[in-house]
Tab-separated table of C-alpha atoms in Angstrom:
chain	number	residue	atom	x	y	z
A	1	MET	CA	-48.892	20.194	10.628
A	2	ILE	CA	-48.511	16.662	11.885
A	3	THR	CA	-48.892	16.365	15.736
A	4	ILE	CA	-46.911	13.784	17.375
A	5	SER	CA	-46.436	12.524	20.657
A	6	ILE	CA	-43.738	9.694	21.200
A	7	LEU	CA	-43.812	7.235	23.849
A	8	GLY	CA	-40.480	5.817	24.608
A	9	SER	CA	-37.029	7.318	26.017
A	10	GLY	CA	-34.360	4.849	24.385
A	11	LYS	CA	-31.946	5.310	21.537
A	12	VAL	CA	-34.850	5.336	18.565
A	13	ALA	CA	-36.734	7.915	20.895
A	14	HIS	CA	-33.900	9.783	20.888
A	15	HIS	CA	-33.476	10.208	17.421
A	16	LEU	CA	-37.021	10.358	16.649
A	17	ILE	CA	-37.398	13.464	18.789
A	18	LEU	CA	-34.143	15.147	17.322
A	19	ASN	CA	-35.042	14.885	13.855
A	20	PHE	CA	-39.178	15.888	14.660
A	21	LEU	CA	-38.225	19.042	15.978
A	22	GLU	CA	-35.850	20.477	13.302
A	23	GLN	CA	-38.997	19.530	11.165
A	24	ASP	CA	-40.997	22.532	10.183
A	25	ASN	CA	-44.361	20.311	9.651
A	26	ILE	CA	-44.048	18.374	12.431
A	27	LYS	CA	-44.987	19.397	16.286
A	28	LEU	CA	-43.827	16.953	18.712
A	29	GLN	CA	-46.577	17.003	21.123
A	30	GLN	CA	-45.436	14.994	23.978
A	31	VAL	CA	-42.548	12.561	24.560
A	32	TYR	CA	-44.113	9.771	27.680
A	33	ALA	CA	-40.933	8.363	29.118
A	34	ARG	CA	-40.635	6.639	32.151
A	35	THR	CA	-37.434	7.710	33.192
A	36	PRO	CA	-38.022	11.621	32.449
A	37	ASN	CA	-34.314	12.232	32.935
A	38	LYS	CA	-33.118	10.498	29.640
A	39	VAL	CA	-34.726	12.897	27.379
A	40	LYS	CA	-34.881	16.318	29.727
A	41	ASP	CA	-31.984	17.449	27.741
A	42	LEU	CA	-33.602	17.047	24.574
A	43	VAL	CA	-37.193	18.807	25.077
A	44	ALA	CA	-38.922	20.974	27.176
A	45	HIS	CA	-39.828	20.227	30.418
A	46	ASN	CA	-43.589	20.809	29.972
A	47	GLN	CA	-43.653	18.400	27.195
A	48	ILE	CA	-42.488	15.292	28.914
A	49	ILE	CA	-45.059	13.306	30.912
A	50	SER	CA	-43.921	10.135	32.790
A	51	ASP	CA	-48.121	9.245	33.592
A	52	ILE	CA	-49.139	7.900	30.469
A	53	ASN	CA	-52.812	9.570	31.744
A	54	ASP	CA	-51.539	12.803	30.906
A	55	LEU	CA	-51.246	12.193	27.225
A	56	LEU	CA	-53.006	14.682	24.862
A	57	PRO	CA	-54.583	14.014	21.475
A	58	ALA	CA	-52.242	14.086	18.638
A	59	ASP	CA	-52.262	12.870	14.767
A	60	ILE	CA	-49.889	9.884	15.740
A	61	PHE	CA	-48.566	8.185	18.682
A	62	ILE	CA	-45.182	6.718	17.671
A	63	ILE	CA	-44.298	3.714	20.350
A	64	ALA	CA	-40.408	3.318	20.635
A	65	VAL	CA	-40.072	1.144	23.172
A	66	SER	CA	-38.606	-2.424	23.556
A	67	ASP	CA	-40.156	-5.373	21.740
A	68	ASP	CA	-41.934	-6.558	24.859
A	69	ALA	CA	-43.314	-3.786	26.193
A	70	ILE	CA	-45.388	-2.348	22.845
A	71	GLU	CA	-48.583	-3.971	23.792
A	72	GLU	CA	-48.721	-2.878	27.067
A	73	VAL	CA	-47.567	0.240	26.524
A	74	SER	CA	-50.274	0.832	23.679
A	75	ALA	CA	-53.134	-0.799	25.653
A	76	SER	CA	-52.507	2.018	27.990
A	77	ILE	CA	-52.867	5.006	25.928
A	78	PRO	CA	-55.727	6.820	27.601
A	79	ILE	CA	-57.119	8.661	23.990
A	80	LYS	CA	-59.628	6.243	22.131
A	81	ASN	CA	-59.832	4.794	18.905
A	82	ALA	CA	-55.965	6.953	18.295
A	83	PHE	CA	-53.574	6.293	15.386
A	84	ILE	CA	-50.598	4.215	17.361
A	85	VAL	CA	-47.837	3.115	15.317
A	86	HIS	CA	-44.601	1.201	16.796
A	87	THR	CA	-41.252	1.510	15.317
A	88	SER	CA	-40.147	-2.390	15.348
A	89	GLY	CA	-38.423	-4.517	13.039
A	90	THR	CA	-39.905	-7.863	14.292
A	91	LYS	CA	-43.317	-7.327	15.780
A	92	PRO	CA	-46.228	-7.352	13.921
A	93	MET	CA	-48.674	-4.497	13.200
A	94	GLU	CA	-50.977	-6.407	15.367
A	95	ALA	CA	-49.014	-5.811	18.502
A	96	ILE	CA	-50.686	-2.500	18.870
A	97	ALA	CA	-53.331	-3.048	21.223
A	98	ASN	CA	-56.602	-1.075	21.856
A	99	THR	CA	-57.139	0.512	18.657
A	100	ASP	CA	-58.185	-0.312	15.457
A	101	ARG	CA	-56.093	1.821	13.854
A	102	LYS	CA	-52.847	0.568	14.039
A	103	GLY	CA	-49.542	1.094	12.069
A	104	VAL	CA	-45.270	0.601	11.819
A	105	PHE	CA	-42.815	2.888	11.293
A	106	TYR	CA	-40.057	1.519	10.720
A	107	MET	CA	-36.556	2.827	9.939
A	108	LEU	CA	-34.047	0.589	8.614
A	109	GLN	CA	-30.923	1.841	10.518
A	110	THR	CA	-28.684	1.408	13.345
A	111	PHE	CA	-29.268	4.279	15.883
A	112	SER	CA	-26.497	4.970	18.998
A	113	LEU	CA	-26.877	7.459	21.512
A	114	ASP	CA	-23.211	9.068	20.381
A	115	LYS	CA	-23.931	9.028	16.811
A	116	ASP	CA	-26.079	11.455	14.766
A	117	VAL	CA	-27.785	9.422	11.934
A	118	ASP	CA	-28.768	11.366	9.248
A	119	PHE	CA	-32.779	10.853	8.621
A	120	SER	CA	-32.701	12.012	5.262
A	121	LEU	CA	-30.629	8.903	4.565
A	122	ILE	CA	-32.885	6.370	6.316
A	123	PRO	CA	-35.625	4.009	4.566
A	124	TYR	CA	-38.855	3.971	5.894
A	125	CYS	CA	-40.529	1.168	6.016
A	126	ILE	CA	-44.394	2.093	6.677
A	127	GLU	CA	-47.449	-0.399	6.864
A	128	ALA	CA	-50.931	0.881	8.306
A	129	SER	CA	-54.102	-0.810	8.907
A	130	ASN	CA	-56.592	1.844	6.859
A	131	PRO	CA	-55.541	3.861	4.027
A	132	ASN	CA	-56.053	7.358	5.061
A	133	ASP	CA	-53.664	6.362	8.014
A	134	PHE	CA	-50.896	5.055	6.056
A	135	THR	CA	-51.555	8.417	3.588
A	136	LEU	CA	-50.455	9.980	7.025
A	137	LEU	CA	-47.553	8.191	8.061
A	138	GLU	CA	-46.392	8.078	4.169
A	139	LYS	CA	-46.541	12.225	4.897
A	140	LEU	CA	-44.560	11.827	7.626
A	141	ALA	CA	-41.488	9.530	6.316
A	142	LEU	CA	-41.679	11.671	2.905
A	143	SER	CA	-40.878	14.566	5.194
A	144	PHE	CA	-37.719	13.018	5.746
A	145	SER	CA	-36.520	11.282	3.176
A	146	GLU	CA	-37.670	9.547	-0.204
A	147	ARG	CA	-36.856	5.937	0.403
A	148	VAL	CA	-40.175	5.580	1.464
A	149	TYR	CA	-41.633	1.570	1.404
A	150	LYS	CA	-45.049	0.190	1.662
A	151	ILE	CA	-43.744	-3.037	3.481
A	152	SER	CA	-45.696	-5.784	4.887
A	153	THR	CA	-44.908	-7.343	8.469
A	154	ASP	CA	-43.821	-10.692	7.149
A	155	GLN	CA	-41.450	-8.615	4.379
A	156	ARG	CA	-40.538	-6.389	7.420
A	157	GLN	CA	-39.386	-9.530	9.613
A	158	SER	CA	-37.194	-10.524	6.501
A	159	ILE	CA	-35.746	-7.295	6.407
A	160	HIS	CA	-34.740	-7.533	9.647
A	161	LEU	CA	-33.561	-10.847	9.561
A	162	ALA	CA	-31.276	-9.460	7.055
A	163	ALA	CA	-30.252	-6.638	9.072
A	164	VAL	CA	-29.196	-9.101	11.485
A	165	PHE	CA	-26.133	-10.006	8.981
A	166	VAL	CA	-25.746	-6.923	7.502
A	167	ASN	CA	-25.238	-5.091	10.591
A	168	ASN	CA	-25.059	-6.843	13.761
A	169	PHE	CA	-22.878	-9.776	12.249
A	170	THR	CA	-20.876	-7.753	10.428
A	171	ASN	CA	-20.262	-5.428	13.124
A	172	HIS	CA	-18.925	-8.604	15.138
A	173	LEU	CA	-16.360	-9.332	12.225
A	174	TYR	CA	-15.125	-5.736	12.882
A	175	THR	CA	-14.590	-6.534	16.712
A	176	ILE	CA	-12.709	-9.806	15.190
A	177	GLY	CA	-10.633	-7.670	13.181
A	178	GLU	CA	-9.884	-5.032	16.420
A	179	GLU	CA	-8.898	-8.072	18.284
A	180	ILE	CA	-6.530	-9.729	15.873
A	181	CYS	CA	-5.125	-6.265	15.596
A	182	LYS	CA	-4.503	-5.919	19.099
A	183	GLU	CA	-2.861	-9.172	19.611
A	184	ASN	CA	-0.140	-7.926	17.053
A	185	MET	CA	0.297	-4.531	18.252
A	186	VAL	CA	-1.224	-3.086	15.136
A	187	PRO	CA	-3.403	0.261	15.561
A	188	PHE	CA	-6.921	-0.711	14.557
A	189	ASP	CA	-7.475	1.922	12.418
A	190	ILE	CA	-5.124	0.826	9.926
A	191	LEU	CA	-8.250	-1.488	8.753
A	192	LYS	CA	-10.836	1.474	8.815
A	193	PRO	CA	-10.249	2.258	5.079
A	194	LEU	CA	-11.129	-1.230	3.910
A	195	ILE	CA	-13.813	-1.637	5.892
A	196	LEU	CA	-15.184	1.467	4.867
A	197	GLU	CA	-14.460	0.579	0.910
A	198	THR	CA	-16.266	-2.864	1.480
A	199	ALA	CA	-19.360	-1.072	2.477
A	200	ASN	CA	-18.859	1.358	-0.372
A	201	LYS	CA	-18.385	-0.973	-2.984
A	202	ILE	CA	-21.573	-2.586	-2.823
A	203	GLN	CA	-23.256	0.742	-3.454
A	204	VAL	CA	-22.186	0.089	-6.940
A	205	LEU	CA	-21.257	-3.795	-7.443
A	206	SER	CA	-23.607	-6.727	-6.246
A	207	PRO	CA	-22.049	-8.326	-3.289
A	208	LYS	CA	-21.571	-11.440	-5.310
A	209	GLU	CA	-19.446	-9.812	-8.188
A	210	ALA	CA	-17.476	-8.004	-5.252
A	211	GLN	CA	-16.404	-11.163	-3.482
A	212	THR	CA	-12.181	-11.375	-2.954
A	213	GLY	CA	-10.170	-13.062	-1.233
A	214	PRO	CA	-8.646	-16.441	-0.303
A	215	ALA	CA	-11.726	-18.385	-0.481
A	216	ALA	CA	-13.326	-16.825	-3.075
A	217	ARG	CA	-10.354	-17.536	-5.276
A	218	ASN	CA	-9.811	-21.057	-3.388
A	219	ASP	CA	-6.011	-20.388	-1.740
A	220	GLN	CA	-5.739	-23.338	-0.108
A	221	SER	CA	-2.032	-22.568	1.474
A	222	THR	CA	-3.749	-19.193	2.866
A	223	ILE	CA	-6.373	-20.710	3.878
A	224	LYS	CA	-4.468	-23.149	5.942
A	225	ARG	CA	-2.070	-20.692	6.951
A	226	HIS	CA	-4.750	-18.662	8.765
A	227	LEU	CA	-6.462	-21.445	10.237
A	228	GLU	CA	-2.981	-22.329	12.014
A	229	ALA	CA	-2.306	-18.511	13.101
A	230	LEU	CA	-6.219	-18.788	14.888
A	231	THR	CA	-5.376	-19.866	18.394
A	232	ASP	CA	-8.816	-18.969	19.264
A	233	SER	CA	-11.261	-21.525	18.450
A	234	ASN	CA	-14.670	-19.509	18.103
A	235	LYS	CA	-12.912	-17.611	15.624
A	236	LYS	CA	-11.320	-20.649	13.991
A	237	GLU	CA	-14.711	-21.685	13.300
A	238	ILE	CA	-16.492	-18.788	12.143
A	239	TYR	CA	-13.224	-18.696	10.080
A	240	GLN	CA	-13.558	-22.062	8.789
A	241	LEU	CA	-17.847	-21.801	8.060
A	242	ILE	CA	-17.813	-18.767	5.977
A	243	THR	CA	-14.678	-19.730	4.050
A	244	ASN	CA	-17.361	-22.735	3.208
A	245	SER	CA	-20.142	-20.544	2.245
A	246	ILE	CA	-18.601	-18.683	0.344
A	247	GLN	CA	-16.935	-21.622	-1.820
A	248	ASN	CA	-20.560	-23.140	-1.779
A	249	ASN	CA	-22.192	-20.338	-3.107
B	1	MET	CA	11.705	10.980	-9.429
B	2	ILE	CA	11.318	7.424	-8.812
B	3	THR	CA	11.405	5.266	-11.583
B	4	ILE	CA	9.230	2.172	-11.174
B	5	SER	CA	8.035	-0.531	-13.402
B	6	ILE	CA	4.996	-3.051	-12.586
B	7	LEU	CA	5.210	-6.741	-13.059
B	8	GLY	CA	1.552	-8.170	-13.317
B	9	SER	CA	-1.832	-7.148	-15.277
B	10	GLY	CA	-4.295	-8.438	-12.501
B	11	LYS	CA	-6.339	-6.156	-10.239
B	12	VAL	CA	-3.765	-4.681	-7.996
B	13	ALA	CA	-1.238	-3.787	-11.045
B	14	HIS	CA	-4.169	-2.159	-12.585
B	15	HIS	CA	-4.956	0.124	-10.396
B	16	LEU	CA	-0.959	1.025	-9.371
B	17	ILE	CA	-0.615	1.736	-13.070
B	18	LEU	CA	-3.532	4.116	-13.270
B	19	ASN	CA	-2.339	6.123	-10.090
B	20	PHE	CA	1.365	5.963	-10.777
B	21	LEU	CA	0.856	7.562	-14.222
B	22	GLU	CA	-1.029	10.195	-12.384
B	23	GLN	CA	1.721	11.520	-9.997
B	24	ASP	CA	4.476	14.071	-10.682
B	25	ASN	CA	7.228	12.396	-9.440
B	26	ILE	CA	6.700	8.760	-10.513
B	27	LYS	CA	7.962	7.608	-13.620
B	28	LEU	CA	6.617	4.626	-14.911
B	29	GLN	CA	8.728	2.743	-17.006
B	30	GLN	CA	7.428	-0.601	-18.039
B	31	VAL	CA	4.928	-3.210	-17.533
B	32	TYR	CA	5.910	-6.471	-18.038
B	33	ALA	CA	2.573	-8.677	-18.504
B	34	ARG	CA	2.142	-12.278	-20.310
B	35	THR	CA	-0.998	-11.069	-21.370
B	36	PRO	CA	-0.515	-7.786	-22.676
B	37	ASN	CA	-4.157	-7.222	-23.584
B	38	LYS	CA	-5.025	-6.506	-20.313
B	39	VAL	CA	-3.276	-3.531	-19.623
B	40	LYS	CA	-3.245	-2.163	-23.295
B	41	ASP	CA	-5.618	0.748	-22.663
B	42	LEU	CA	-3.916	1.628	-19.795
B	43	VAL	CA	-0.156	2.463	-21.109
B	44	ALA	CA	1.457	3.423	-24.265
B	45	HIS	CA	2.393	0.159	-26.122
B	46	ASN	CA	5.866	0.808	-26.142
B	47	GLN	CA	6.002	0.593	-22.108
B	48	ILE	CA	4.156	-2.592	-22.356
B	49	ILE	CA	6.687	-5.866	-22.266
B	50	SER	CA	5.713	-9.683	-22.636
B	51	ASP	CA	9.548	-10.674	-22.228
B	52	ILE	CA	10.832	-9.904	-18.793
B	53	ASN	CA	14.526	-9.966	-20.541
B	54	ASP	CA	13.491	-6.895	-21.993
B	55	LEU	CA	13.433	-5.071	-18.387
B	56	LEU	CA	15.038	-1.467	-18.229
B	57	PRO	CA	17.030	-0.838	-15.011
B	58	ALA	CA	14.604	0.994	-12.384
B	59	ASP	CA	14.839	2.272	-8.821
B	60	ILE	CA	12.114	-0.136	-8.106
B	61	PHE	CA	10.248	-3.370	-9.530
B	62	ILE	CA	6.830	-3.625	-8.026
B	63	ILE	CA	5.740	-7.268	-8.441
B	64	ALA	CA	1.961	-7.346	-8.428
B	65	VAL	CA	1.385	-10.980	-9.236
B	66	SER	CA	-0.744	-14.330	-7.677
B	67	ASP	CA	1.286	-14.775	-4.400
B	68	ASP	CA	2.324	-18.466	-6.198
B	69	ALA	CA	4.122	-16.361	-8.925
B	70	ILE	CA	6.316	-14.212	-6.460
B	71	GLU	CA	9.035	-16.436	-6.468
B	72	GLU	CA	9.368	-17.258	-10.033
B	73	VAL	CA	8.788	-13.984	-11.632
B	74	SER	CA	11.652	-12.158	-9.105
B	75	ALA	CA	13.995	-14.875	-9.788
B	76	SER	CA	13.231	-14.269	-13.994
B	77	ILE	CA	14.523	-10.133	-13.521
B	78	PRO	CA	17.114	-9.984	-15.450
B	79	ILE	CA	18.812	-6.584	-13.757
B	80	LYS	CA	21.507	-7.541	-11.338
B	81	ASN	CA	20.728	-6.712	-7.590
B	82	ALA	CA	17.801	-5.230	-8.378
B	83	PHE	CA	15.507	-3.427	-5.460
B	84	ILE	CA	12.088	-5.985	-5.917
B	85	VAL	CA	9.172	-5.322	-3.772
B	86	HIS	CA	5.847	-7.440	-4.094
B	87	THR	CA	2.456	-6.223	-2.938
B	88	SER	CA	1.216	-9.569	-1.299
B	89	GLY	CA	-0.861	-9.444	2.470
B	90	THR	CA	0.584	-13.039	3.143
B	91	LYS	CA	3.979	-13.880	1.427
B	92	PRO	CA	7.195	-13.173	3.287
B	93	MET	CA	9.567	-10.454	2.049
B	94	GLU	CA	11.947	-13.362	1.547
B	95	ALA	CA	9.503	-14.740	-1.319
B	96	ILE	CA	11.693	-12.804	-3.158
B	97	ALA	CA	14.485	-14.386	-5.063
B	98	ASN	CA	17.649	-13.390	-6.967
B	99	THR	CA	18.466	-10.305	-4.954
B	100	ASP	CA	19.420	-8.813	-1.784
B	101	ARG	CA	17.299	-5.591	-1.832
B	102	LYS	CA	13.881	-7.106	-0.783
B	103	GLY	CA	11.060	-5.196	0.088
B	104	VAL	CA	7.275	-5.208	0.790
B	105	PHE	CA	4.437	-2.792	-0.482
B	106	TYR	CA	1.565	-3.713	0.650
B	107	MET	CA	-1.610	-1.559	-0.056
B	108	LEU	CA	-4.083	-2.583	2.398
B	109	GLN	CA	-7.473	-2.142	0.560
B	110	THR	CA	-10.098	-3.887	-2.046
B	111	PHE	CA	-9.513	-4.034	-5.464
B	112	SER	CA	-12.233	-4.455	-8.257
B	113	LEU	CA	-11.764	-3.654	-11.898
B	114	ASP	CA	-14.563	-1.846	-11.924
B	115	LYS	CA	-14.089	0.368	-9.164
B	116	ASP	CA	-11.969	3.367	-8.452
B	117	VAL	CA	-9.717	3.623	-5.193
B	118	ASP	CA	-8.682	6.453	-4.041
B	119	PHE	CA	-5.080	5.994	-3.244
B	120	SER	CA	-4.693	8.535	-0.976
B	121	LEU	CA	-7.143	7.128	1.377
B	122	ILE	CA	-4.852	3.682	1.349
B	123	PRO	CA	-2.709	2.165	4.107
B	124	TYR	CA	0.457	1.602	3.207
B	125	CYS	CA	2.257	-1.440	4.760
B	126	ILE	CA	5.873	-1.451	3.981
B	127	GLU	CA	8.963	-3.504	4.561
B	128	ALA	CA	12.552	-3.498	3.099
B	129	SER	CA	15.641	-5.438	3.975
B	130	ASN	CA	17.783	-2.411	3.838
B	131	PRO	CA	17.256	1.410	5.439
B	132	ASN	CA	18.065	3.088	2.183
B	133	ASP	CA	15.481	1.088	0.042
B	134	PHE	CA	13.009	1.326	2.892
B	135	THR	CA	13.591	5.228	2.928
B	136	LEU	CA	12.728	5.171	-0.997
B	137	LEU	CA	9.551	2.740	-0.676
B	138	GLU	CA	8.571	5.063	2.000
B	139	LYS	CA	8.765	8.287	-0.345
B	140	LEU	CA	6.818	6.275	-2.876
B	141	ALA	CA	4.054	5.671	-0.320
B	142	LEU	CA	4.238	9.095	1.075
B	143	SER	CA	3.820	10.426	-2.225
B	144	PHE	CA	-0.042	9.065	-1.856
B	145	SER	CA	-0.830	9.163	1.634
B	146	GLU	CA	0.209	9.897	5.145
B	147	ARG	CA	-1.357	6.109	6.106
B	148	VAL	CA	2.464	4.747	5.644
B	149	TYR	CA	3.137	2.209	8.248
B	150	LYS	CA	6.297	-0.115	9.071
B	151	ILE	CA	5.256	-3.526	9.028
B	152	SER	CA	7.034	-6.653	9.606
B	153	THR	CA	6.194	-9.692	7.836
B	154	ASP	CA	4.557	-10.983	11.079
B	155	GLN	CA	2.278	-8.112	11.599
B	156	ARG	CA	1.353	-7.907	7.992
B	157	GLN	CA	-0.115	-11.449	8.085
B	158	SER	CA	-2.006	-10.661	10.848
B	159	ILE	CA	-3.424	-7.323	9.278
B	160	HIS	CA	-4.371	-9.969	6.019
B	161	LEU	CA	-6.401	-12.346	8.759
B	162	ALA	CA	-8.151	-9.514	10.084
B	163	ALA	CA	-8.732	-8.090	6.659
B	164	VAL	CA	-9.989	-11.263	5.563
B	165	PHE	CA	-12.912	-11.060	8.299
B	166	VAL	CA	-13.682	-7.300	7.795
B	167	ASN	CA	-13.479	-7.431	4.057
B	168	ASN	CA	-14.378	-11.002	2.465
B	169	PHE	CA	-16.522	-12.577	5.571
B	170	THR	CA	-18.184	-9.368	5.640
B	171	ASN	CA	-19.027	-8.918	1.676
B	172	HIS	CA	-20.310	-12.597	2.278
B	173	LEU	CA	-22.601	-11.300	4.756
B	174	TYR	CA	-23.927	-8.584	2.388
B	175	THR	CA	-24.837	-11.745	-0.066
B	176	ILE	CA	-26.756	-13.387	2.343
B	177	GLY	CA	-28.360	-10.091	3.458
B	178	GLU	CA	-29.379	-9.920	-0.890
B	179	GLU	CA	-30.547	-13.373	-0.955
B	180	ILE	CA	-32.794	-12.955	2.140
B	181	CYS	CA	-34.017	-9.697	0.237
B	182	LYS	CA	-34.491	-11.879	-2.943
B	183	GLU	CA	-36.272	-14.731	-1.192
B	184	ASN	CA	-38.803	-11.757	-0.068
B	185	MET	CA	-39.494	-9.827	-3.004
B	186	VAL	CA	-37.857	-6.547	-0.976
B	187	PRO	CA	-35.226	-4.496	-3.136
B	188	PHE	CA	-31.487	-5.231	-2.003
B	189	ASP	CA	-30.757	-1.190	-2.038
B	190	ILE	CA	-33.243	-0.983	1.170
B	191	LEU	CA	-30.071	-2.497	3.220
B	192	LYS	CA	-27.731	-0.161	1.459
B	193	PRO	CA	-27.725	2.357	3.756
B	194	LEU	CA	-27.481	0.571	7.213
B	195	ILE	CA	-24.417	-1.344	5.642
B	196	LEU	CA	-22.596	2.142	5.005
B	197	GLU	CA	-23.603	3.522	8.489
B	198	THR	CA	-22.557	0.245	10.015
B	199	ALA	CA	-18.900	0.822	8.710
B	200	ASN	CA	-18.990	4.903	9.238
B	201	LYS	CA	-20.101	3.994	13.112
B	202	ILE	CA	-16.937	2.250	13.891
B	203	GLN	CA	-14.886	5.044	12.276
B	204	VAL	CA	-16.065	6.727	15.504
B	205	LEU	CA	-17.069	4.128	18.174
B	206	SER	CA	-15.228	0.986	18.770
B	207	PRO	CA	-16.997	-1.877	16.945
B	208	LYS	CA	-17.511	-3.792	20.707
B	209	GLU	CA	-19.373	-0.257	21.715
B	210	ALA	CA	-21.198	-0.100	18.368
B	211	GLN	CA	-22.549	-3.769	19.048
B	212	THR	CA	-26.379	-3.800	18.825
B	213	GLY	CA	-28.889	-6.249	18.351
B	214	PRO	CA	-31.154	-9.412	19.262
B	215	ALA	CA	-27.944	-11.395	20.587
B	216	ALA	CA	-26.423	-8.495	22.206
B	217	ARG	CA	-29.164	-7.433	24.318
B	218	ASN	CA	-29.901	-11.193	24.641
B	219	ASP	CA	-33.402	-11.118	23.067
B	220	GLN	CA	-34.054	-14.881	23.245
B	221	SER	CA	-37.611	-14.694	21.359
B	222	THR	CA	-35.858	-12.686	18.187
B	223	ILE	CA	-33.354	-15.356	17.634
B	224	LYS	CA	-35.717	-18.278	17.844
B	225	ARG	CA	-37.657	-17.063	15.319
B	226	HIS	CA	-34.930	-15.617	13.328
B	227	LEU	CA	-33.848	-18.922	13.351
B	228	GLU	CA	-36.931	-20.706	12.543
B	229	ALA	CA	-37.384	-18.380	9.471
B	230	LEU	CA	-33.794	-19.444	7.871
B	231	THR	CA	-34.610	-22.362	6.224
B	232	ASP	CA	-31.428	-22.703	4.857
B	233	SER	CA	-29.242	-24.737	6.729
B	234	ASN	CA	-25.455	-23.206	6.038
B	235	LYS	CA	-27.420	-19.621	7.001
B	236	LYS	CA	-28.906	-21.039	10.072
B	237	GLU	CA	-25.480	-22.062	11.194
B	238	ILE	CA	-23.706	-19.044	10.659
B	239	TYR	CA	-26.383	-17.226	12.256
B	240	GLN	CA	-26.128	-19.741	15.525
B	241	LEU	CA	-22.524	-19.452	15.788
B	242	ILE	CA	-21.901	-15.645	15.092
B	243	THR	CA	-24.852	-14.941	17.560
B	244	ASN	CA	-23.043	-17.222	20.267
B	245	SER	CA	-19.679	-15.744	19.821
B	246	ILE	CA	-21.431	-12.202	20.105
B	247	GLN	CA	-22.877	-13.238	23.365
B	248	ASN	CA	-19.609	-14.358	24.642
B	249	ASN	CA	-17.520	-11.862	23.703
């Protein structure tokens, strides 16, 4: 049994709480939330604390707050020599203050409050400052999934950068697709199977092999017509830049 | 029973052939291929013709060739007043020559030779110059899927443009993600669950609601660090442009 307390009440904390509660080998001890209302429907009243000084000892303290608050929250944990991990893709492990037992439990996935996340499909990128704590963190991750990776801070930061491209930027391209549909009175639903297949395809093909379209086949007349059709200068610029990038690849 | 002949031997023709052969209400009559070897493993030898003058009458002739060859191929069909459709996302219906019975059978999906495509999940965008032919084309599409849309040439061209953003450009972002992983000795596999979830998410949330990341939350310190980490000027430019676009959205 691993005893865990969570510090935070945002999207990541929300999904951690939901999934930890379902796990037999995990005891979710306390949730520290500055705004307890955000988690009151998830955990029992007496497990929620809004004063960090009410924290009890636990095997792992998981800080799931905004990047800039990690240092301050970790410094406020009143337990001596606690094992404290954060869940950030970008902050170094060293951002954790006030203990020599530091770690990172980075779940490489996108979280929204309104959408369940299957924890068994998440890659867990873990790091810890000492071997025993690493083993404990690994045990925690393995209780959800086999996709557990030992990842250094440098690697994690590069993974996070890659994730911005394949997740945040991709989602913005979906937004542009939706806007173009709306302008032309076409339901956005019509693009959804294509979006899914695009993501499915690279589960079996490398993205380089999977590349198709006017840029890849240097179809200048289509590219020209598309650029003319795009009246929005921002969309035009994105079209031109990514088309060039595909062609130089 | 609908009798169909296919003109072409590329990716779209390949998947049309495979799926038409499985359908009870469709008789695949002939496949016209300038390079018959490309389809010889798909259809019986006597169904393949390499001389377009060997075409027999059929209910629908489907032209699945490159955009620029549509006019020439349609002009060469030796059957009088045939119902001829093309499968292009960009060419007007009028690109079909030599008949008054023109149509479009545009499947909004991405096709690769090495990846099966589920025809029941494809949105079919159809158009025809006369109502009876439209009904026939609709019947053909409905034999695969309920996602059948009456779409004008103008709308189809805008859908194709949107598809370039959500499919071709998205796939290029996956390529960039893979390159960043390689440079940092991280397996690209680690990003695949995130890529799938990004596509899955907008099946239930609008992409605008689903937008997360440093740009959306105006996390300037992460954006700055990412831009510094990107040594490739092209990747840096894409990062900057899409970040700005998210922030202006």
